[in-house]
Coordinates of C-alpha atoms in Angstrom, one line a residue:
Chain O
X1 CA 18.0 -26.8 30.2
X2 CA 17.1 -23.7 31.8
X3 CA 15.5 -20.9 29.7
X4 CA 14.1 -18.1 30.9
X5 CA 10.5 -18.7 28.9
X6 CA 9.1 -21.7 28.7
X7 CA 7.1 -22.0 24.7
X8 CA 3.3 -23.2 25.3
X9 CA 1.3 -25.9 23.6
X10 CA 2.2 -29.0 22.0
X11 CA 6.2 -30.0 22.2
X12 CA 7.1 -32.7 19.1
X13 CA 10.9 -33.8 18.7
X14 CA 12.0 -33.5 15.4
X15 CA 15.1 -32.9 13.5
X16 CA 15.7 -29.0 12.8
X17 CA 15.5 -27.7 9.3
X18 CA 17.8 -28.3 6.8
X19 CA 20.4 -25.5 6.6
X20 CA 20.8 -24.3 2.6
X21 CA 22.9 -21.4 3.6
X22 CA 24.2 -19.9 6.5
X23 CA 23.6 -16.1 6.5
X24 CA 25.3 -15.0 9.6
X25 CA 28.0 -17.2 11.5
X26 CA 30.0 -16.7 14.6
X27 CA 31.3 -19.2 16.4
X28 CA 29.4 -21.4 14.3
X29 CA 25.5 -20.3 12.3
X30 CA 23.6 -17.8 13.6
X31 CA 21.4 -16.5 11.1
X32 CA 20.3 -19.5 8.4
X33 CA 18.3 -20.0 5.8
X34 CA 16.5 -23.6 5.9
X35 CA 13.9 -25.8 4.8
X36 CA 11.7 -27.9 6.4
X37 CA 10.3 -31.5 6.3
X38 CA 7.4 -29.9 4.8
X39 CA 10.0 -28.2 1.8
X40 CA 9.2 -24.9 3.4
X41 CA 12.2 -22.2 3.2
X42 CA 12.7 -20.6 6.4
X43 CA 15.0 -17.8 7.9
X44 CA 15.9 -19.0 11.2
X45 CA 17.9 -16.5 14.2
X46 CA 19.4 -17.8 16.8
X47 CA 17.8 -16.2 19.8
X48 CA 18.6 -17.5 23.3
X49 CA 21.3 -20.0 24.8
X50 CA 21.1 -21.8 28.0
X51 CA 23.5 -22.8 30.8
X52 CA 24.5 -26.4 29.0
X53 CA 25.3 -25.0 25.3
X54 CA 21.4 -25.3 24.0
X55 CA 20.8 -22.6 21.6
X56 CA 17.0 -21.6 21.2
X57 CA 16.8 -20.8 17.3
X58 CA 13.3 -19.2 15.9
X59 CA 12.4 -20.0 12.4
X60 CA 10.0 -18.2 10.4
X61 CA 9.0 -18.7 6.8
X62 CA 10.1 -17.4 4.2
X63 CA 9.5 -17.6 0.8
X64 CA 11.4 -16.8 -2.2
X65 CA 9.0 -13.7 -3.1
X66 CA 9.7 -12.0 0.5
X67 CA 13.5 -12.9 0.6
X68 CA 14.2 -11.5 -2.5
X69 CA 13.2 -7.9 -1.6
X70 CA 15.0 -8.4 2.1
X71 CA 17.8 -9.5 -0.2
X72 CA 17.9 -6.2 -2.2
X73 CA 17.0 -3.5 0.5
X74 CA 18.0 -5.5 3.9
X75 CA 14.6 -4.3 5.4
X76 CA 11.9 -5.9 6.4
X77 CA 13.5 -9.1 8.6
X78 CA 11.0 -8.8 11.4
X79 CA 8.4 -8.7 9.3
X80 CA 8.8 -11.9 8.1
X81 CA 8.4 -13.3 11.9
X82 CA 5.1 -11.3 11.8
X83 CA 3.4 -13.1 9.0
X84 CA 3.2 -16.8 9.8
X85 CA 3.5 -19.6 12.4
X86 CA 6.8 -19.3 13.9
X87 CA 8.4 -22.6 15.2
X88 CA 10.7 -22.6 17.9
X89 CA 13.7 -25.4 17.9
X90 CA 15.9 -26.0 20.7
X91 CA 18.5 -27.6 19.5
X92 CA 21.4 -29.5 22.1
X93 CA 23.8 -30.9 19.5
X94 CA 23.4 -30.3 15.8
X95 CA 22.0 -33.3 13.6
X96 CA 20.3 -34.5 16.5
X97 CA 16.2 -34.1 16.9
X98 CA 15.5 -31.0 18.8
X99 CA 12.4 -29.9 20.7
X100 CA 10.2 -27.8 18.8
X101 CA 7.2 -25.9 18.9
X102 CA 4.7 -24.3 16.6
X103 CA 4.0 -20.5 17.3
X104 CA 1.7 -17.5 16.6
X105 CA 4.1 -14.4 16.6
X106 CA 2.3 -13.0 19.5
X107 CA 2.8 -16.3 21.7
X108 CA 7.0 -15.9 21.3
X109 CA 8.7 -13.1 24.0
X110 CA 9.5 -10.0 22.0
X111 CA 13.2 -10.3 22.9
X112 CA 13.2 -13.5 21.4
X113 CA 12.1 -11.4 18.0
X114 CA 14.5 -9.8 15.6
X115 CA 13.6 -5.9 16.5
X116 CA 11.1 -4.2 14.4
X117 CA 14.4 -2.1 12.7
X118 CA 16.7 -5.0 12.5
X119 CA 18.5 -5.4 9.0
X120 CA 19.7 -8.1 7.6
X121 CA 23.3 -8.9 7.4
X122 CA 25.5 -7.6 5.1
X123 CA 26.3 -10.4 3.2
X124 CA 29.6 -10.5 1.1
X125 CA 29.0 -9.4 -2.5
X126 CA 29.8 -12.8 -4.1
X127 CA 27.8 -14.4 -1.3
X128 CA 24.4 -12.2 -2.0
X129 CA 24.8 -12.4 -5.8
X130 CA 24.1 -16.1 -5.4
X131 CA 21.5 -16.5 -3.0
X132 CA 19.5 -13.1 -5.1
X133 CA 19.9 -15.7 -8.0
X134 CA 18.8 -18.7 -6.7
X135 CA 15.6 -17.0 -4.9
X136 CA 14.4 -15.5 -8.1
X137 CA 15.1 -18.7 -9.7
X138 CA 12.6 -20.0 -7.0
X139 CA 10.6 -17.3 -7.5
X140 CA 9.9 -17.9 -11.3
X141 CA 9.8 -21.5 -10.4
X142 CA 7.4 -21.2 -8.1
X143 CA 5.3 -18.4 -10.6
X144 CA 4.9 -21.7 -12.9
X145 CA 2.2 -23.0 -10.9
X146 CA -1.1 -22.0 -9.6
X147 CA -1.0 -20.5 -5.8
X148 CA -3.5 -17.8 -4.6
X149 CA -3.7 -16.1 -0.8
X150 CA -7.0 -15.8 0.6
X151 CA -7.0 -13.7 4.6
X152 CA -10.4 -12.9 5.9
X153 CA -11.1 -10.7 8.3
X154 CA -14.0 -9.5 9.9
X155 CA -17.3 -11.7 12.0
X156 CA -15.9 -15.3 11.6
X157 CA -12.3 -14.3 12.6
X158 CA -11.3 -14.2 16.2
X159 CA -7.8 -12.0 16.3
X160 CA -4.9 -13.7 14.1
X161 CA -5.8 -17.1 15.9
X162 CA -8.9 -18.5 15.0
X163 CA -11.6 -18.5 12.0
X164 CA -14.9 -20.2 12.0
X165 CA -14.6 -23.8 10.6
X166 CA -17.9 -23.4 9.0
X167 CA -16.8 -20.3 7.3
X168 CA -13.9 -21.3 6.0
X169 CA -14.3 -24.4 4.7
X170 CA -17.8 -23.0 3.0
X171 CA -15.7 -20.1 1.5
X172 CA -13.2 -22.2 0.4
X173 CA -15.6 -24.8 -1.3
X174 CA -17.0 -21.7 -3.6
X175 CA -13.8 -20.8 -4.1
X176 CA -12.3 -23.9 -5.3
X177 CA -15.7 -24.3 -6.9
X178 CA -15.6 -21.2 -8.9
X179 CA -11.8 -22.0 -9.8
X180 CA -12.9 -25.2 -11.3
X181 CA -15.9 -23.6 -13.5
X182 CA -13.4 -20.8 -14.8
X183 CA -10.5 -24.0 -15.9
X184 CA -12.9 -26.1 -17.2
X185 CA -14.2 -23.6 -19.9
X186 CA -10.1 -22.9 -20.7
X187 CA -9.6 -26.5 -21.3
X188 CA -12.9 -27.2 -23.0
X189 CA -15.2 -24.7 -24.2
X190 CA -18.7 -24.1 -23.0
X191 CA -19.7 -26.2 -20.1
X192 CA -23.1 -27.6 -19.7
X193 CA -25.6 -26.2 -17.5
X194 CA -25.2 -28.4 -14.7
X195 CA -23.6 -31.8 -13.9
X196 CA -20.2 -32.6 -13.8
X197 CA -17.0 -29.5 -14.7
X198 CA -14.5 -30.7 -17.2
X199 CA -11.0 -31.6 -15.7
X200 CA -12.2 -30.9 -12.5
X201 CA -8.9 -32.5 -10.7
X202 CA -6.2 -30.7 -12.8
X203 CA -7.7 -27.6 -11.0
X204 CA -7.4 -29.1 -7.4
X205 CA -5.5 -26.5 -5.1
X206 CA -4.0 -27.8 -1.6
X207 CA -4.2 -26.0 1.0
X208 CA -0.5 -25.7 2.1
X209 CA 0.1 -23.1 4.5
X210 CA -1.8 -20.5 6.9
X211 CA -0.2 -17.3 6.8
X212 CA -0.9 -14.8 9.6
X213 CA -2.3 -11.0 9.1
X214 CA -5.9 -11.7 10.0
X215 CA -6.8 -15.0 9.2
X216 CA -5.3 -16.7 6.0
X217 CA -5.0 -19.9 3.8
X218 CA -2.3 -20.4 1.0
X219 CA -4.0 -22.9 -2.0
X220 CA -1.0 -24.1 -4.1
X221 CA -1.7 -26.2 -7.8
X222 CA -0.9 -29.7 -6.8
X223 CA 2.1 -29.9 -9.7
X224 CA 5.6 -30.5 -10.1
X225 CA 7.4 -27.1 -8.8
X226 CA 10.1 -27.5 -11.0
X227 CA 8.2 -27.1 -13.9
X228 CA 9.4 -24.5 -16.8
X229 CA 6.4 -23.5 -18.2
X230 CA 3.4 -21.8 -16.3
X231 CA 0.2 -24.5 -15.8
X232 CA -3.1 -23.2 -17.3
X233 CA -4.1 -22.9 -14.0
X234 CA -1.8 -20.0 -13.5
X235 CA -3.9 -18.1 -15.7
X236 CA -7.2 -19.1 -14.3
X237 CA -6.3 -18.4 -10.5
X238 CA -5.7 -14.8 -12.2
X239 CA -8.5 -14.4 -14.4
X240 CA -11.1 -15.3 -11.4
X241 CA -9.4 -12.9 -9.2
X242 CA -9.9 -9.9 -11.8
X243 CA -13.5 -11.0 -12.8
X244 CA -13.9 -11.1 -8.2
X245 CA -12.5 -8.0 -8.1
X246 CA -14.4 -6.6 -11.8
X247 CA -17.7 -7.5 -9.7
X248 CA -17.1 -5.4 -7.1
X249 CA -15.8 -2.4 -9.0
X250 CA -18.6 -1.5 -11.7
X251 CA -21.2 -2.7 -14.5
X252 CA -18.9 -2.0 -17.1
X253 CA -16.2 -3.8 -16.3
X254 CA -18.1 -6.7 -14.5
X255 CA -19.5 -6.8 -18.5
X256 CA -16.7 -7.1 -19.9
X257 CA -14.5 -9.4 -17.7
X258 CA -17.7 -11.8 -17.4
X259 CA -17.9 -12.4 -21.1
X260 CA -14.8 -13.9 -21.3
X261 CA -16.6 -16.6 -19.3
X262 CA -19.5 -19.2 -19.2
X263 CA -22.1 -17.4 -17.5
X264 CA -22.3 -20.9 -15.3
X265 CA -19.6 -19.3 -13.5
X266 CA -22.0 -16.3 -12.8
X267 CA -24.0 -18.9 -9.8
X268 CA -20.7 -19.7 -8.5
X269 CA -19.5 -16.1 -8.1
X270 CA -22.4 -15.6 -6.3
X271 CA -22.2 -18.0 -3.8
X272 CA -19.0 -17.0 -2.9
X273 CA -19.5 -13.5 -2.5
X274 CA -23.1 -14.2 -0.8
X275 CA -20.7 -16.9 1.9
X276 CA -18.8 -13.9 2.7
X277 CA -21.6 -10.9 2.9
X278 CA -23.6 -13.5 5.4
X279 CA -20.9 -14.2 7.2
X280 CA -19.8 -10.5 7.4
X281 CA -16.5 -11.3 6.6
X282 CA -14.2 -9.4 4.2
X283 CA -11.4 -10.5 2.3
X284 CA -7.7 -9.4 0.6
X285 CA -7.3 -11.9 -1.8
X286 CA -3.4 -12.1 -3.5
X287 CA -3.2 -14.3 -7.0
X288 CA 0.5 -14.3 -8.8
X289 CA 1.6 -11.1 -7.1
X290 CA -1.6 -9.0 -7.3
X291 CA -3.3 -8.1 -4.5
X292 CA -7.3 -7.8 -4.1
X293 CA -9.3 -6.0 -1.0
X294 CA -12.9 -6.5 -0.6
X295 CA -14.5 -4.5 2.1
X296 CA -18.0 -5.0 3.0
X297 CA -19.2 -2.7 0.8
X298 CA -17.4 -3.5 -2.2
X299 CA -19.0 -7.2 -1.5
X300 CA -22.5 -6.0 -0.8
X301 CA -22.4 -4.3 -4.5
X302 CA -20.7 -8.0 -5.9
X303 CA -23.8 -9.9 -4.3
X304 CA -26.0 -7.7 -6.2
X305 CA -24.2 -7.3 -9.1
X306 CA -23.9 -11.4 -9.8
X307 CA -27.6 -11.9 -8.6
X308 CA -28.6 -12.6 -11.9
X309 CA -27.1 -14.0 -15.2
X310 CA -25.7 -11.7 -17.7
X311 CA -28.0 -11.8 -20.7
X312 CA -26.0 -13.0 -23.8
X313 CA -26.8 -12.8 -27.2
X314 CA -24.4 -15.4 -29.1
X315 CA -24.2 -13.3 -32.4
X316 CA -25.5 -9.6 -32.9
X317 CA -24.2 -7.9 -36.8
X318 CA -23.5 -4.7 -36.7
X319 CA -21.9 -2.7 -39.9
X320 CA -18.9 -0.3 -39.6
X321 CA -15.3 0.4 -39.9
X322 CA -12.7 -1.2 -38.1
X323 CA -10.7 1.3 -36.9
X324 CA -8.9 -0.2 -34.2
X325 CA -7.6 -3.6 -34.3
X326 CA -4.6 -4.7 -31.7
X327 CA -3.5 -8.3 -32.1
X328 CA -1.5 -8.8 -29.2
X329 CA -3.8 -7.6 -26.6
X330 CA -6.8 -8.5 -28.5
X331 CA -8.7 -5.3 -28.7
X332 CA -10.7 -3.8 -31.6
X333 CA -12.8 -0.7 -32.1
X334 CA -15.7 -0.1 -34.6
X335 CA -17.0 3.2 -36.1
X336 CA -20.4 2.7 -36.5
X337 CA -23.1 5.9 -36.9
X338 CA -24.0 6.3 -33.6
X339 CA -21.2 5.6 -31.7
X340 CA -17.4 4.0 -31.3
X341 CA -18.0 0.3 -29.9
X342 CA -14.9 -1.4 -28.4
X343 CA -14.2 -4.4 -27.0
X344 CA -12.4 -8.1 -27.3
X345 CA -11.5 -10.2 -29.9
X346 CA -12.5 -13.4 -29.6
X347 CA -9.2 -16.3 -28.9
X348 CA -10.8 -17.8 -31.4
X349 CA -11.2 -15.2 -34.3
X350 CA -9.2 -15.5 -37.3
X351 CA -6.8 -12.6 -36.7
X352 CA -5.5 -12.6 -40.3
X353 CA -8.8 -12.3 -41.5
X354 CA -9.6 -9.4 -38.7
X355 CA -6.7 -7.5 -40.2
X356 CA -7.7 -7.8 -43.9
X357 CA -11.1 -5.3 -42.8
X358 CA -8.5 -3.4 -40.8
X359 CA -9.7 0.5 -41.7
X360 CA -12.7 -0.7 -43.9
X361 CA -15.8 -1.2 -43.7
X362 CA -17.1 -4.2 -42.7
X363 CA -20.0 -6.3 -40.8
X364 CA -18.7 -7.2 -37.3
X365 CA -20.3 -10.4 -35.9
X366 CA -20.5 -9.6 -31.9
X367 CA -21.0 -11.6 -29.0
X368 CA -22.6 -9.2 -26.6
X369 CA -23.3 -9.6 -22.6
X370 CA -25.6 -7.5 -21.1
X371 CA -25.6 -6.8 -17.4
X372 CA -28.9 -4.9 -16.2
X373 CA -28.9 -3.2 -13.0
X374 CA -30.8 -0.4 -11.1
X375 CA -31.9 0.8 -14.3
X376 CA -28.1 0.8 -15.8
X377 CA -27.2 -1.1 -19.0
X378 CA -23.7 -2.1 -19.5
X379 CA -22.8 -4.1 -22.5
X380 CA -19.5 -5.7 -23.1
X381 CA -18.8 -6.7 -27.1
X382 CA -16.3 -10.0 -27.9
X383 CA -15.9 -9.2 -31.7
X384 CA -15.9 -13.4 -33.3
X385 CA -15.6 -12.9 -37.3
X386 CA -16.1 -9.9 -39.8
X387 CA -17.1 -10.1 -43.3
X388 CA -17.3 -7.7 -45.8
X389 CA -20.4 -5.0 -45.6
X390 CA -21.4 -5.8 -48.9
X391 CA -21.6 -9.8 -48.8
X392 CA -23.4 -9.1 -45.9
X393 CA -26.4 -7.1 -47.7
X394 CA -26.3 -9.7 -50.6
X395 CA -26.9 -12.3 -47.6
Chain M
X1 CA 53.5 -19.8 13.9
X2 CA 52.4 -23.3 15.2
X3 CA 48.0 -23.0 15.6
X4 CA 45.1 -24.9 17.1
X5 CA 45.6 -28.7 17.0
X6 CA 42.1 -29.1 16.0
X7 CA 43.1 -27.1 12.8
X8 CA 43.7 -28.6 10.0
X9 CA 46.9 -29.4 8.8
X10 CA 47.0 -28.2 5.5
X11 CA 46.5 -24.2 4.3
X12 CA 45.0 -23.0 7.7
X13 CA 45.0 -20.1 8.4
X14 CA 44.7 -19.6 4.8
X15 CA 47.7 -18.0 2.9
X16 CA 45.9 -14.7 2.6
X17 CA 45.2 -14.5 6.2
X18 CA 47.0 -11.6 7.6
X19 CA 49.1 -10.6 11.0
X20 CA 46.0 -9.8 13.4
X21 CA 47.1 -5.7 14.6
X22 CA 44.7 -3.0 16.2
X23 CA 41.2 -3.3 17.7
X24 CA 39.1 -6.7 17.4
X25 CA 35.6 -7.6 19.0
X26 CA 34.5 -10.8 20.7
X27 CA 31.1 -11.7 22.5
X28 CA 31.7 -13.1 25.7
X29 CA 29.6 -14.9 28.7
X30 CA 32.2 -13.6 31.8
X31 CA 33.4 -10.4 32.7
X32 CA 36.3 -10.4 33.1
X33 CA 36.5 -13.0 29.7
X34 CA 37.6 -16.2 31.1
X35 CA 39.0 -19.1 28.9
X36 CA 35.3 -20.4 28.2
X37 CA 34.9 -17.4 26.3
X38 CA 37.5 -18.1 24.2
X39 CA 36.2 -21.5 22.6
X40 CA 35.8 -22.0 19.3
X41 CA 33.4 -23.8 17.0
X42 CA 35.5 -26.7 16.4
X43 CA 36.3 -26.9 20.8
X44 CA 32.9 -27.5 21.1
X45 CA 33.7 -30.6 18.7
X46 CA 31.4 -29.2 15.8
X47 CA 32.8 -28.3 12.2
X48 CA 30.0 -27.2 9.8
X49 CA 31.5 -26.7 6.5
X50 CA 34.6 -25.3 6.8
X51 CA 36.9 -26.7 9.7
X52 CA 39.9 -24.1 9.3
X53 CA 37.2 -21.2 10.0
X54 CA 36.1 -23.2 12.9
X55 CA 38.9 -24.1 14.9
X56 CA 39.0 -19.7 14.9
X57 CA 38.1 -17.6 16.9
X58 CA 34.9 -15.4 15.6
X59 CA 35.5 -11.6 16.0
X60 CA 33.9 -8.2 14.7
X61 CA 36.0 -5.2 13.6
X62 CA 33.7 -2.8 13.5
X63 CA 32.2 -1.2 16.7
X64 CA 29.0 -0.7 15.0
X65 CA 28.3 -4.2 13.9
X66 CA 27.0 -5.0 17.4
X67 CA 23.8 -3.4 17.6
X68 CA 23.4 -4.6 13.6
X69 CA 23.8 -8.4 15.5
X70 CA 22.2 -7.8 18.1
X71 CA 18.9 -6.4 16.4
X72 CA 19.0 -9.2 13.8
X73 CA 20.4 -12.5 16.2
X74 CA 19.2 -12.3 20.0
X75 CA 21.5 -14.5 21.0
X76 CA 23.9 -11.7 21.0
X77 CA 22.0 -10.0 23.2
X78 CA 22.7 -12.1 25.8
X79 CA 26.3 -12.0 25.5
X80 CA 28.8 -9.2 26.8
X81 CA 30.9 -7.1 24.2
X82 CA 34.6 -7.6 24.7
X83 CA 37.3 -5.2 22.9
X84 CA 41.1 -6.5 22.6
X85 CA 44.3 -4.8 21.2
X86 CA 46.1 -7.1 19.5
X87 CA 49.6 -7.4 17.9
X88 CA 50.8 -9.7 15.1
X89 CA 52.7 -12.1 17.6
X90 CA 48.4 -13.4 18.5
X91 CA 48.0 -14.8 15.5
X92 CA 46.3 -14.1 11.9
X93 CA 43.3 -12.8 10.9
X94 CA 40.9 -13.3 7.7
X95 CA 37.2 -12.1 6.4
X96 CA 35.3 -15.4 6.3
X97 CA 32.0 -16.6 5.5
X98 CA 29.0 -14.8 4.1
X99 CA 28.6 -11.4 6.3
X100 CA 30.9 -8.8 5.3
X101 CA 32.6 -7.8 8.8
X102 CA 32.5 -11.0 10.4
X103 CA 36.7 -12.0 10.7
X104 CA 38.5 -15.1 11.7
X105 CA 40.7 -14.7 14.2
X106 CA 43.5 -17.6 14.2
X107 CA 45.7 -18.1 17.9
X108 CA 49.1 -18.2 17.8
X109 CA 49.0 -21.3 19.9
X110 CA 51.9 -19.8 22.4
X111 CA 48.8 -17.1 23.4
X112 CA 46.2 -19.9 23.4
X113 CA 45.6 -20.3 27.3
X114 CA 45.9 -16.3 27.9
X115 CA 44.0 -14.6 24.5
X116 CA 41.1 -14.1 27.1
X117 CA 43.4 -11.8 29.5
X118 CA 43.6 -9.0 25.8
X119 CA 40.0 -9.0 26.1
X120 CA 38.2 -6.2 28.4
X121 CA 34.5 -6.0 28.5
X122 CA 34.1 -2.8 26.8
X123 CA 29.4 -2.6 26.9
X124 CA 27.2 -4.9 28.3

């Protein structure tokens, strides 16, 4: 063999990905789509061919969520060579183990690279119809269980090709940690003040992949991918990014997205956030297609916000009339004298009962969480029963 | 129109493969395009999943589906663009596989050993 680049590091003979679909072919595949050892999809281009009839093929990954836009718009192939470890495979005769190497982007010649403008193939019309289905069938597949992105950036990263061991594996220890806390109150309810979290297993995440773009882990839910329905844990990988991101955003909202949580998870939000403000790191963090940026600031303010426990007061009565009362998203407002109070209703209230008082006047039994702060007081109200104003008085 | 002996025997070319006429596009290594240009697929003893598309020839019809291959697939790069002028009496040609302009270009087997001498290197 006699390429004109010779690939760095670490040479292991396996065999090459399994081709699913061939994407481009001319005088056999050129352009493939393929999945690894690992069940990792990948879009693999032919790039180089020596003297003897090798063909140098560079993979890249590519899951479902990026090929279905490349599917629709035909943009964006090099970016998908930009955003992970690329492996090289030189492959001599097909079904026979090839030479192969694992890459950072930057390692791999740029005219080894689809170019930055490159589109994908236009594929026949019956062709692309199928493979669009059959990624957002993965797609929704995949949206069925619990997967969160985590890239730091900043002091403990070196470039896209190193991060601090300490770091990382002490930021990802809070944040498994505060994933736990939030799953175990779904599954059972207030959680004690210390010891042991509820179901703390079923909320394992596995660290599956590194993607590139500073420095990044991919934490998948250790479940069956072909599942139908979503795993609770969907919802919790969610609901911990939006209280992350409520805690760097304001009192208000910190209020109101911490109530819907035991306050235990208040200590583990905090060490978190205090791993990455010591470390001076910052942090994009991407949970079921939502994306999250902390910059330093934004993590300086969480540190401070989280410091201290919310104080909650289990049941506070106040008298008024329900004048706003939204089942489905669980929202209510009360009129009261002095002022409109809004909030949650509780997953627990009695929503038939709710809507009886709907436009009367009633006594509204609130949970409230106080957050306290440079002089600020933000309150965030979970409404838990009503009962009429009258019985109320008589009681 | 006798073909490839590595062809299958039954329905290849398929039945809705036309008379090849006008302008077709090939990559080559040489220049001029020698025979070794002119191997298929299924020469080179390899099949994939369709062995009538393999024992073809693969050409382009379109001029500007070389840069679109060459942007996307490298391994074009390194190849030379030839241009040939064929007439019905080459052999048939058919839209195969999944990308839209990519043809099959079947040898009548009569032009077999000379197909290469239609092709002139037309960019590098």
């Amino acid at each position: 063999m006699s390429f004109a680049w010779s690939p760095g590091g670490r040479v292991q003979t396996v065999p090459m990905p399994t081709v699913k679909h061939v994407l481009y072919y001319f005088d056999g595949p050129k352009m493939v789509l393929a999945v690894d050892e690992r069940g990792r999809q990948l879009l693999g281009v032919a790039a180089d061919e020596d003297d003897e009839g090798t063909t140098r093929w560079v993979f890249a990954p590519a899951p479902p969520e990026r090929l279905v836009p490349l599917l629709n718009t035909r943009t964006g192939l090099r970016a998908l060579f930009d955003t992970g470890i690329v492996e090289v495979y030189d492959v001599a005769e097909p079904d026979v183990p090839a030479q192969s190497w694992s890459l950072a982007p930057d390692d791999v010649p740029e005219d080894l690279l689809p170019e930055p403008d490159a589109e994908l193939p236009e594929l026949e019309d019956g062709a692309r119809a199928q493979l669009l289905a059959e990624q957002v069938r993965l797609v929704e597949q995949r949206s069925r269980v619990g997967r969160t992105r985590l890239y730091f950036s900043g002091r403990p990263v070196r470039g896209r090709r190193g991060i601090s061991a300490t770091f990382a594996s002490d930021a990802l220890r809070n944040y498994q940690h505060l994933v736990s806390l939030a799953y175990g109150y779904r599954r059972k309810g207030e959680l004690r003040s210390t010891g042991p979290i509820p179901e703390r297993e079923a909320s394992a995440l596995m660290l599956t992949e590194m993607p590139r773009g500073s420095v990044g882990f991919e934490l998948v839910e250790d479940a069956e991918q072909e599942r139908v329905t979503p795993t609770d844990l969907v919802g919790v990988i969610s609901e911990v990014a939006s209280l992350l991101d409520a805690a760097a955003t304001n009192d208000t909202i910190y209020a109101e997205r911490v109530a819907e949580f035991d306050q235990r998870i208040v200590g583990a939000l905090n060490d978190f956030l205090s791993t990455l403000k010591k470390a001076e790191a910052t942090l994009k963090l991407e949970a079921q297609n939502r994306e999250y940026v902390f910059e330093t600031e934004r993590i300086v303010e969480a540190v401070d916000r989280t410091a201290s426990t919310p104080r909650k007061e289990d049941d506070r009565p106040v008298t008024g009339k329900l004048i706003g009362f939204l089942p489905t998203d669980l929202r209510f407002e009360l009129e009261t004298p002095d002022r409109v109070i809004k909030g949650k209703i509780s997953r627990d209230a009695d929503l038939e009962r709710l809507a009886s008082f709907f436009r009367k006047r009633c006594t509204a039994h609130l949970q409230v969480i106080t957050v306290e702060r440079l002089g600020h007081v933000a309150e965030a109200f979970t409404l838990e029963s009503v009962e009429d104003a009258a019985e109320k008085k008589r009681g | 129109m006798p073909f490839a002996a590595n062809c299958p025997e039954a329905d290849c070319p398929p039945a809705d493969a036309e008379a090849v006429r006008g302008d077709v596009i090939r990559f080559v290594r040489s220049n001029p395009p020698t025979a070794a240009d002119m191997r298929t697929y299924a020469d080179d003893g390899r099949q994939g999943d369709d062995g009538c598309r393999a024992c073809a020839l693969s050409v382009l019809r379109r001029v500007e589906d070389v840069p679109l291959a060459r942007k996307a697939m490298p391994w074009f790069k390194k190849r030379l663009v030839a241009k040939a002028t064929l007439s019905p009496a080459h052999g048939r040609i058919l839209q195969t596989g999944p990308n839209k302009w990519h043809f099959s270009f079947w040898v009548e087997a009569g032009h077999a050993g000379t197909i290469h001498q239609s092709f002139t290197v037309v960019a590098a």
